[in-house]
Amino acid sequence: MLPELYHIAKEQKIIDKFFGYNHNLTGEEGQFYETKNLTTEYFPVLSPRGKRARIKVLENPGGICALNGLGYVENNMFYHDGHAVCELSPGEKSFVTMGANICIFPEKYIYNTVNKTVESMESKYATSDTVCIEPCTLDGATLNYSLLQPAKVDGAYWLDGGVLKQWSSSYNMWTSVPTSYLRISEISEKGTLKNVVSQNLSVDDVITISGCNLEEINGDHQIVGLTDEYIIIQGVATTYTQSESMSFNRIVPDMLYVCEHGNRLWGCGKNEIYACRLGDPKNWRAYTGIASDSYAVTDGTPGEYTGCISYGGYVLFFKENYIIRIYGTEPANYTLTTIECESVMKDASRTLCVLDGLLYYKSRSGICIYDGSIPRDISDALGPVRYYKGVAGACKEKYMICVEDSNENAHVFVYDTKLGLWMHENDERILGFASEEGALYYETQDGIVLVQPECMDDRTYPGMDIDYGDVVDKLYPGEWYPDWRHFELYEDKIEWIAETMDIGMEYPEQKYVSKINMRMAVEKDSVLEVYIQYDSDGIWEKIFEITGAGKRSVTIPLRIRRCDHARLRLQGVGPCKVYSLAREIEWGSDV
């Protein structure tokens, strides 16, 4: 009888589905504690993301937008579709699109992308010469009346105690004039009318007049008529002149956040919510009692506003602990409701994105998804790390967000909304996103990047009517890179990493990782390396390297080393796909 040898227990685990990023201490098979530049595009296969194209090199960027072409700020100049538009003040800008217009804040400019014109939402003018205020008719003709009761003649006017009346022979009585008008003009030292009072104003604009010695003239007035030399408002007064300066201002409130909803711009100040007149972003103080009026309301919830967006047929305003929802069709029936919940974090307003009918944003605790009821957190996979601030963009079922950790280091994460999987992409600092016609752009300190280079196959930028062809170098020498030949100028070969969770934590015994088997496809000139780390000692040992091997399966034998747990790290440069990863573990004793 021969002695029976002790049988060493073995176990083989195969990962053939790769479930993205999970930065917690434990996770499911196929999840990775750390990732870099991977994508879920080929799920369940592990693969690095595709290349991106830098389409513009920038110095001192200040914001990005897209509407009928790409817009951006460089060195305090706003460009659209590759052409300089207007100069802006220093600082970061925000953009809101409304019809064919791009509204620029805090400048309060409107750029029409069709007519290629720029105008200010505000109009401010202070007189320097004599101001003349005279009664008139709606067409601007001078209206003469008497302060004392005149003869009872048809057409005679009488200002009776502040009420303008006209004699009517038909009724044989003085009848009140339903609407009276005043003509306001400025007279130069030479006695001629100046044409500056009406500058940048239009009929129906609401202006604020101040500085008039006739107190009833001060306040908000709607312009009912104008020429180059005067404006006409509703009001009653005797002919009056003054040499002291008066101001005529069309005012847009200072707002922290602005969005477009229902053909209106909506914005919020410190405690107020505003909406412009219907279809008119230049008028915010039109309160005439009609459906197209401006709107303003004070919100009583505590805290500062953190963002706003149009979503689900409502306009939503956010504070860190509240979502304020406004619904209705006109100022007369606008209704405000408040939900107390985990809302948008301070300095994270630009993480608000609507994708496939759902709203995504960064809250204090993580990334939330909102469907119109109660938000829920979807960022458990990001682990216990606290993130702050942030900007985000969305395209092709992917939510891409850049946030900062407590050390102000940037991190880019991508969430696959279809699969519910996260990837930690890289540490690139993204300043802003813009999207148009299925193309997603983002801005860095160095330039503008197009996420999907396939959008450039036709050699034309989305929304632009420019065929770059052979004249590109003459139009934009050394700046614009619109075709396949120039991808390598931004990304030649992408470096990627996939680091597993701890292996063997579910078993108490000491173990040996005896071998690893991989099925993979490594393209020509691409490199794949495999590393192992034992017992969290921080030392990564290279155990395998392969270059351009095509599709194949390899077995990697390992030097026997007893450990409590281990980690594997796959990393490479260039296109590669890993179809499965199998590991064999042998058990040792408890010591």
Coordinates of C-alpha atoms in Angstrom, one line a residue, residues 58-561:
L58 CA -6.4 77.7 -28.4
E59 CA -4.6 80.3 -26.3
N60 CA -6.5 81.5 -23.2
P61 CA -9.8 79.8 -23.9
G62 CA -13.0 81.2 -22.3
G63 CA -16.0 79.0 -23.3
I64 CA -17.5 76.9 -26.0
C65 CA -20.9 76.5 -27.7
A66 CA -22.4 75.0 -30.8
L67 CA -25.3 76.3 -33.0
N68 CA -25.2 76.4 -36.8
G69 CA -21.4 75.9 -36.3
L70 CA -18.9 75.8 -33.5
G71 CA -18.4 78.9 -31.3
Y72 CA -15.6 79.5 -28.8
V73 CA -13.8 82.3 -26.9
E74 CA -10.1 82.8 -27.3
N75 CA -8.1 85.7 -25.9
N76 CA -11.4 87.5 -25.0
M77 CA -12.6 87.3 -28.6
F78 CA -15.7 85.3 -29.5
Y79 CA -15.4 83.3 -32.7
H80 CA -18.2 81.4 -34.6
D81 CA -17.8 79.1 -37.6
G82 CA -14.1 80.1 -37.7
H83 CA -14.7 83.8 -37.9
A84 CA -14.1 86.6 -35.3
V85 CA -17.5 88.0 -34.0
C86 CA -17.0 90.4 -31.1
E87 CA -14.7 91.2 -28.2
L88 CA -15.6 90.2 -24.7
S89 CA -14.4 91.0 -21.2
P90 CA -11.9 88.7 -19.5
G91 CA -13.4 85.7 -17.6
E92 CA -15.3 82.5 -18.3
K93 CA -18.4 82.9 -20.4
S94 CA -21.7 81.0 -20.6
F95 CA -23.9 80.5 -23.7
V96 CA -27.6 79.9 -24.2
T97 CA -29.1 79.1 -27.5
M98 CA -32.5 80.5 -28.5
G99 CA -33.7 80.0 -32.0
A100 CA -31.0 81.1 -34.3
N101 CA -29.4 83.2 -31.6
I102 CA -26.5 82.6 -29.2
C103 CA -26.9 84.6 -26.0
I104 CA -23.6 85.4 -24.3
F105 CA -23.4 86.0 -20.6
P106 CA -22.4 87.9 -18.5
E107 CA -22.0 90.3 -21.4
K108 CA -25.7 90.0 -22.3
Y109 CA -25.0 90.0 -26.0
I110 CA -27.1 88.3 -28.7
Y111 CA -25.3 86.8 -31.8
N112 CA -27.6 85.8 -34.7
T113 CA -26.0 82.9 -36.4
V114 CA -28.0 83.4 -39.6
N115 CA -27.7 87.2 -40.1
K116 CA -24.2 87.3 -38.5
T117 CA -25.1 90.3 -36.3
V118 CA -24.4 91.2 -32.7
E119 CA -26.5 93.3 -30.5
S120 CA -26.7 94.0 -26.8
M121 CA -29.7 92.9 -24.7
E122 CA -29.3 96.1 -22.7
S123 CA -29.5 99.7 -23.9
K124 CA -28.2 102.5 -21.7
Y125 CA -28.1 106.2 -22.4
A126 CA -27.7 109.3 -20.2
T127 CA -28.5 112.7 -21.7
S128 CA -26.0 115.5 -21.8
D129 CA -28.1 118.3 -23.3
T130 CA -31.6 119.7 -22.7
V131 CA -34.4 117.1 -22.6
C132 CA -37.8 118.1 -23.9
I133 CA -41.0 116.3 -22.9
E134 CA -44.1 117.3 -24.9
P135 CA -47.7 116.0 -25.3
C136 CA -48.2 114.3 -28.7
T137 CA -50.4 111.9 -30.6
L138 CA -49.5 108.3 -31.3
D139 CA -47.9 109.3 -34.6
G140 CA -45.7 111.9 -32.9
A141 CA -47.6 115.0 -33.9
T142 CA -47.5 117.8 -31.4
L143 CA -50.7 118.0 -29.3
N144 CA -51.7 121.4 -27.9
Y145 CA -54.0 121.7 -25.0
S146 CA -55.1 124.3 -22.4
L147 CA -54.7 124.2 -18.7
L148 CA -57.8 126.3 -18.5
Q149 CA -61.1 125.2 -20.0
P150 CA -61.0 126.3 -23.7
A151 CA -63.7 127.1 -26.1
K152 CA -66.0 124.2 -26.8
V153 CA -64.7 123.4 -30.3
D154 CA -64.4 120.0 -31.9
G155 CA -60.8 118.8 -31.4
A156 CA -60.0 121.1 -28.5
Y157 CA -58.0 119.6 -25.7
W158 CA -58.2 120.4 -22.0
L159 CA -55.9 119.1 -19.2
D160 CA -58.4 119.0 -16.4
G161 CA -56.7 118.2 -13.1
G162 CA -54.2 115.8 -14.7
V163 CA -56.8 114.1 -17.0
L164 CA -56.6 114.9 -20.7
K165 CA -60.0 115.6 -22.2
Q166 CA -61.3 116.4 -25.7
W167 CA -64.5 118.3 -26.6
S168 CA -67.0 116.2 -28.5
S169 CA -69.8 118.0 -30.3
S170 CA -71.5 114.7 -30.9
Y171 CA -71.9 114.1 -27.2
N172 CA -71.9 117.8 -26.4
M173 CA -69.4 117.2 -23.6
W174 CA -65.8 116.9 -22.6
T175 CA -64.7 113.2 -23.0
S176 CA -61.6 111.7 -21.5
V177 CA -58.9 110.7 -23.9
P178 CA -58.4 106.9 -23.4
T179 CA -54.6 107.0 -23.9
S180 CA -52.3 110.0 -23.9
Y181 CA -48.8 110.2 -25.1
L182 CA -45.5 112.0 -24.5
R183 CA -42.7 112.7 -26.9
I184 CA -39.2 112.8 -25.4
S185 CA -36.3 114.2 -27.3
E186 CA -32.9 115.8 -26.6
I187 CA -32.0 119.2 -28.0
S188 CA -28.4 120.0 -28.7
E189 CA -26.8 123.4 -27.9
K190 CA -27.5 124.4 -31.5
G191 CA -31.2 123.8 -31.1
T192 CA -31.3 120.7 -33.2
L193 CA -32.8 117.3 -32.2
K194 CA -30.3 114.6 -31.3
N195 CA -30.8 111.0 -32.4
V196 CA -29.3 109.3 -29.4
V197 CA -32.3 108.9 -27.1
S198 CA -33.8 106.1 -29.3
Q199 CA -30.4 104.5 -30.0
N200 CA -30.5 100.6 -29.8
L201 CA -34.2 100.8 -28.9
S202 CA -37.3 99.4 -30.6
V203 CA -41.1 99.9 -30.4
D204 CA -42.5 97.8 -27.5
D205 CA -39.2 97.9 -25.6
V206 CA -39.7 98.6 -21.9
I207 CA -37.2 101.1 -20.6
T208 CA -36.5 102.5 -17.2
I209 CA -36.4 106.4 -17.1
S210 CA -34.7 108.0 -14.2
G211 CA -33.4 111.5 -13.3
C212 CA -36.5 113.4 -14.4
N213 CA -37.7 116.2 -12.2
L214 CA -41.3 115.2 -13.0
E215 CA -41.6 112.2 -10.7
E216 CA -44.4 110.7 -12.7
I217 CA -42.1 110.3 -15.7
N218 CA -39.6 108.2 -13.7
G219 CA -40.0 104.4 -13.8
D220 CA -40.7 101.7 -16.4
H221 CA -42.4 102.7 -19.7
Q222 CA -43.2 100.8 -22.9
I223 CA -42.1 102.6 -26.0
V224 CA -45.1 103.0 -28.3
G225 CA -43.4 104.9 -31.1
L226 CA -39.9 106.2 -32.0
T227 CA -37.9 107.8 -34.8
D228 CA -34.2 108.6 -34.9
E229 CA -34.9 111.8 -33.0
Y230 CA -37.4 110.9 -30.2
I231 CA -39.3 108.2 -28.4
I232 CA -43.0 108.1 -27.5
I233 CA -44.4 106.7 -24.3
Q234 CA -47.8 106.8 -22.6
G235 CA -48.3 109.5 -20.0
V236 CA -49.8 112.9 -19.2
A237 CA -47.7 116.0 -18.6
T238 CA -47.4 119.6 -19.7
T239 CA -44.6 120.6 -22.0
Y240 CA -41.5 120.4 -19.9
T241 CA -37.7 120.8 -20.4
Q242 CA -34.8 120.2 -18.1
S243 CA -31.0 120.5 -18.4
E244 CA -30.2 117.9 -15.7
S245 CA -29.2 114.5 -17.1
M246 CA -31.8 111.8 -17.5
S247 CA -31.2 108.1 -18.1
F248 CA -33.0 105.8 -20.5
N249 CA -32.1 102.2 -19.9
R250 CA -33.4 98.9 -21.1
I251 CA -32.3 96.6 -18.3
V252 CA -31.6 92.9 -18.2
P253 CA -31.2 91.5 -14.6
D254 CA -27.9 90.1 -13.5
M255 CA -28.4 86.4 -13.3
L256 CA -26.2 83.5 -12.1
Y257 CA -27.7 80.9 -14.4
V258 CA -29.7 81.1 -17.6
C259 CA -31.5 78.6 -19.8
E260 CA -34.1 78.6 -22.6
H261 CA -37.6 77.2 -22.2
G262 CA -40.8 77.8 -24.1
N263 CA -39.2 80.5 -26.4
R264 CA -38.2 82.5 -23.3
L265 CA -34.9 82.9 -21.5
W266 CA -35.2 82.0 -17.9
G267 CA -32.6 83.0 -15.2
C268 CA -32.1 83.3 -11.5
G269 CA -30.4 85.9 -9.3
K270 CA -29.8 85.5 -5.6
N271 CA -33.4 84.9 -4.6
E272 CA -35.4 85.8 -7.7
I273 CA -36.4 83.9 -10.8
Y274 CA -36.9 85.8 -14.1
A275 CA -38.3 85.1 -17.6
C276 CA -38.0 87.4 -20.5
R277 CA -40.9 88.5 -22.7
L278 CA -42.0 85.7 -25.1
G279 CA -39.5 85.5 -27.9
D280 CA -37.7 88.6 -26.8
P281 CA -34.5 88.2 -24.8
K282 CA -34.0 92.0 -24.6
N283 CA -37.1 92.7 -22.5
W284 CA -37.4 91.5 -18.9
R285 CA -39.6 94.2 -17.4
A286 CA -42.7 94.1 -19.6
Y287 CA -45.7 93.8 -17.3
T288 CA -48.7 94.8 -19.4
G289 CA -51.1 92.0 -18.4
I290 CA -50.9 89.9 -21.6
A291 CA -49.7 86.4 -22.2
S292 CA -46.4 87.4 -23.7
D293 CA -45.3 89.4 -20.7
S294 CA -42.1 89.0 -18.8
Y295 CA -42.3 87.1 -15.5
A296 CA -40.6 87.4 -12.1
V297 CA -41.1 85.5 -8.8
T298 CA -39.3 85.3 -5.5
D299 CA -38.4 81.9 -4.2
G300 CA -38.5 81.4 -0.4
T301 CA -36.3 78.3 -0.1
P302 CA -33.0 78.8 1.7
G303 CA -29.6 78.7 -0.1
E304 CA -28.1 79.9 -3.3
Y305 CA -29.1 78.8 -6.7
T306 CA -26.8 76.2 -8.3
G307 CA -28.2 75.8 -11.8
C308 CA -31.2 75.7 -14.2
I309 CA -32.3 73.7 -17.2
S310 CA -35.4 73.0 -19.4
Y311 CA -36.5 69.4 -18.9
G312 CA -39.7 67.4 -19.3
G313 CA -41.9 70.4 -20.3
Y314 CA -40.8 72.4 -17.2
V315 CA -38.1 74.8 -16.3
L316 CA -36.1 73.6 -13.3
F317 CA -34.1 75.7 -10.9
F318 CA -31.7 74.0 -8.4
K319 CA -30.3 74.6 -5.0
E320 CA -28.2 72.1 -3.3
N321 CA -31.2 70.7 -1.4
Y322 CA -34.1 71.7 -3.6
I323 CA -35.4 71.4 -7.1
I324 CA -37.8 74.2 -8.0
R325 CA -40.1 73.4 -10.8
I326 CA -42.2 76.0 -12.8
Y327 CA -44.9 74.9 -15.1
G328 CA -47.6 76.7 -17.0
T329 CA -48.1 78.4 -20.4
E330 CA -48.1 82.1 -19.5
P331 CA -47.4 84.4 -16.6
A332 CA -51.0 84.3 -15.5
N333 CA -50.8 80.6 -14.8
Y334 CA -47.2 79.9 -14.0
T335 CA -47.0 77.7 -10.9
L336 CA -44.0 77.0 -8.7
T337 CA -43.5 73.8 -6.8
T338 CA -40.5 72.7 -4.7
I339 CA -39.0 69.2 -4.1
E340 CA -36.6 68.8 -1.2
C341 CA -34.0 66.3 -2.4
E342 CA -30.4 65.8 -3.4
S343 CA -29.9 68.5 -6.0
V344 CA -27.2 70.1 -8.0
M345 CA -24.0 70.8 -6.2
K346 CA -22.5 74.3 -6.0
D347 CA -20.2 75.0 -9.0
A348 CA -21.7 72.0 -10.9
S349 CA -24.3 73.7 -12.9
R350 CA -22.6 72.6 -16.2
T351 CA -23.0 68.9 -15.3
L352 CA -26.7 69.2 -16.1
C353 CA -27.4 67.1 -19.2
V354 CA -30.5 65.5 -20.7
L355 CA -29.9 62.1 -22.4
D356 CA -32.5 59.7 -23.6
G357 CA -35.2 61.6 -21.7
L358 CA -33.4 61.5 -18.3
L359 CA -31.6 64.3 -16.5
Y360 CA -28.1 63.8 -15.2
Y361 CA -26.2 66.0 -12.8
K362 CA -23.5 66.2 -10.0
S363 CA -24.8 66.4 -6.5
R364 CA -22.9 66.6 -3.2
S365 CA -23.0 62.9 -2.7
G366 CA -22.4 61.8 -6.3
I367 CA -23.9 61.6 -9.8
C368 CA -27.7 61.7 -9.9
I369 CA -30.3 60.8 -12.4
Y370 CA -33.7 62.5 -12.4
D371 CA -36.8 61.5 -14.3
G372 CA -39.3 64.0 -12.9
S373 CA -40.0 62.4 -9.6
I374 CA -37.2 61.8 -7.0
P375 CA -33.5 61.8 -8.0
R376 CA -31.4 58.7 -7.4
D377 CA -27.7 58.2 -7.1
I378 CA -26.0 56.2 -9.8
S379 CA -22.3 56.7 -8.8
D380 CA -21.7 53.9 -6.2
A381 CA -19.0 52.5 -8.5
L382 CA -17.0 55.7 -8.1
G383 CA -16.1 54.7 -4.6
P384 CA -15.7 56.8 -1.4
V385 CA -13.7 59.6 -3.1
R386 CA -15.4 63.0 -2.8
Y387 CA -15.6 65.0 -6.0
Y388 CA -16.4 68.6 -6.5
K389 CA -17.3 71.1 -9.3
G390 CA -17.6 69.6 -12.7
V391 CA -18.7 70.0 -16.4
A392 CA -20.4 67.4 -18.5
G393 CA -21.6 66.5 -22.0
A394 CA -23.6 63.7 -23.6
C395 CA -23.7 61.8 -26.8
K396 CA -24.4 58.3 -28.1
E397 CA -25.8 57.0 -24.8
K398 CA -22.7 58.2 -23.0
Y399 CA -22.6 60.8 -20.1
M400 CA -19.1 62.2 -19.9
I401 CA -18.2 64.3 -16.8
C402 CA -15.0 65.9 -15.6
V403 CA -14.8 66.6 -11.8
E404 CA -12.2 67.5 -9.3
D405 CA -11.1 65.6 -6.2
S406 CA -10.1 67.3 -2.9
N407 CA -6.6 68.0 -4.2
E408 CA -8.1 69.8 -7.2
N409 CA -6.9 67.0 -9.6
A410 CA -9.2 66.5 -12.5
H411 CA -10.9 63.2 -13.3
V412 CA -12.9 62.3 -16.4
F413 CA -15.6 59.6 -16.0
V414 CA -17.9 58.2 -18.7
Y415 CA -21.2 56.5 -17.8
D416 CA -22.8 54.2 -20.3
T417 CA -26.5 54.8 -19.8
K418 CA -27.6 51.7 -21.7
L419 CA -25.4 49.3 -19.8
G420 CA -25.2 51.2 -16.5
L421 CA -21.4 50.9 -16.4
W422 CA -18.8 53.5 -15.5
M423 CA -15.3 54.1 -16.8
H424 CA -12.6 56.3 -15.3
E425 CA -11.2 57.6 -18.5
N426 CA -8.2 59.9 -17.7
D427 CA -7.1 63.0 -15.8
E428 CA -7.6 65.5 -18.5
R429 CA -9.0 68.8 -17.3
I430 CA -12.0 69.7 -19.4
L431 CA -13.3 73.3 -19.3
G432 CA -16.6 72.9 -21.1
F433 CA -18.7 70.8 -23.5
A434 CA -20.8 71.6 -26.6
S435 CA -22.8 69.3 -28.9
E436 CA -24.5 69.6 -32.2
E437 CA -25.8 67.2 -34.8
G438 CA -24.6 64.1 -32.8
A439 CA -21.1 65.5 -32.4
L440 CA -19.7 66.2 -29.0
Y441 CA -16.9 68.7 -28.5
Y442 CA -15.0 69.6 -25.4
E443 CA -12.6 72.5 -24.5
T444 CA -9.3 72.2 -22.7
Q445 CA -6.6 74.7 -21.9
D446 CA -4.9 73.8 -25.1
G447 CA -7.8 73.6 -27.6
I448 CA -11.0 72.1 -28.8
V449 CA -11.4 68.3 -29.1
L450 CA -13.9 66.4 -31.2
V451 CA -14.9 63.2 -29.4
Q452 CA -16.1 61.3 -32.4
P453 CA -13.7 61.7 -35.3
E454 CA -16.1 59.8 -37.6
C455 CA -18.2 63.0 -37.7
M456 CA -15.4 64.4 -39.9
D457 CA -15.5 61.7 -42.6
D458 CA -17.2 64.1 -45.0
R459 CA -14.5 66.7 -44.5
T460 CA -17.1 69.1 -43.2
Y461 CA -17.6 70.1 -39.6
P462 CA -21.1 69.5 -38.2
G463 CA -23.3 72.5 -38.8
M464 CA -20.7 74.3 -41.0
D465 CA -21.2 74.9 -44.7
I466 CA -17.4 75.1 -45.4
D467 CA -15.8 72.5 -47.6
Y468 CA -12.2 72.5 -46.3
G469 CA -10.9 70.4 -49.3
D470 CA -7.5 71.6 -50.5
V471 CA -7.9 75.2 -49.3
V472 CA -7.8 74.4 -45.6
D473 CA -4.2 75.4 -45.2
K474 CA -4.8 78.8 -46.9
L475 CA -7.9 79.5 -44.7
Y476 CA -6.5 78.4 -41.4
P477 CA -2.8 77.7 -41.6
G478 CA -1.6 75.5 -38.9
E479 CA -4.8 75.7 -36.9
W480 CA -7.7 73.6 -38.1
Y481 CA -7.3 69.8 -38.6
P482 CA -10.4 68.5 -40.3
D483 CA -9.5 65.1 -41.8
W484 CA -8.1 61.7 -41.1
R485 CA -4.5 62.7 -41.9
H486 CA -4.2 64.9 -38.8
F487 CA -5.6 62.6 -36.1
E488 CA -2.1 61.7 -35.0
L489 CA -1.4 65.4 -34.2
Y490 CA -3.5 64.9 -31.1
E491 CA -3.5 61.2 -30.3
D492 CA -1.1 58.8 -32.0
K493 CA -1.5 55.7 -29.8
I494 CA -3.7 55.7 -26.7
E495 CA -2.3 54.4 -23.5
W496 CA -4.8 52.3 -21.5
I497 CA -4.9 50.5 -18.1
A498 CA -7.3 48.0 -16.5
E499 CA -6.5 47.0 -12.9
T500 CA -8.5 44.2 -11.2
M501 CA -10.0 44.2 -7.8
D502 CA -8.1 42.1 -5.1
I503 CA -8.0 38.4 -6.1
G504 CA -8.5 35.8 -3.4
M505 CA -10.1 37.9 -0.7
E506 CA -13.0 35.5 -0.4
Y507 CA -10.8 32.7 0.9
P508 CA -8.9 32.7 4.2
E509 CA -6.0 30.3 3.2
Q510 CA -2.7 31.3 1.6
K511 CA -2.7 31.0 -2.2
Y512 CA -0.7 30.7 -5.3
V513 CA -1.6 32.3 -8.6
S514 CA -0.2 29.7 -10.8
K515 CA -1.1 30.8 -14.3
I516 CA -3.2 33.2 -16.4
N517 CA -4.8 32.5 -19.7
M518 CA -6.0 35.3 -22.0
R519 CA -7.8 35.4 -25.3
M520 CA -7.0 38.7 -27.1
A521 CA -6.5 40.6 -30.3
V522 CA -3.5 42.9 -30.4
E523 CA -3.3 45.0 -33.6
K524 CA -0.1 45.7 -35.5
D525 CA 2.3 47.9 -33.6
S526 CA 0.1 47.8 -30.5
V527 CA 1.6 46.6 -27.2
L528 CA -0.1 44.6 -24.3
E529 CA 1.6 44.1 -21.0
V530 CA 0.4 42.2 -17.9
Y531 CA 1.6 43.0 -14.3
I532 CA 0.9 41.4 -10.9
Q533 CA 1.0 42.8 -7.4
Y534 CA 1.1 40.7 -4.3
D535 CA -0.4 41.6 -0.9
S536 CA -0.9 45.3 -1.7
D537 CA 2.9 45.9 -1.5
G538 CA 2.8 48.6 -4.2
I539 CA 5.2 46.7 -6.5
W540 CA 4.1 45.7 -9.9
E541 CA 6.0 42.8 -11.5
K542 CA 5.8 42.5 -15.3
I543 CA 4.9 38.9 -16.2
F544 CA 4.0 39.2 -19.9
E545 CA 4.4 41.4 -22.9
I546 CA 3.2 41.0 -26.5
T547 CA 3.3 43.2 -29.6
G548 CA 1.0 43.0 -32.6
A549 CA 0.1 39.4 -32.3
G550 CA -3.4 39.5 -33.9
K551 CA -6.2 37.4 -32.4
R552 CA -4.9 34.5 -30.3
S553 CA -5.0 32.8 -26.9
V554 CA -1.9 32.8 -24.6
T555 CA -1.1 31.1 -21.3
I556 CA 1.1 32.9 -18.9
P557 CA 2.8 30.7 -16.3
L558 CA 3.8 32.5 -13.0
R559 CA 6.6 32.1 -10.6
I560 CA 5.1 30.4 -7.5
R561 CA 4.7 32.9 -4.7

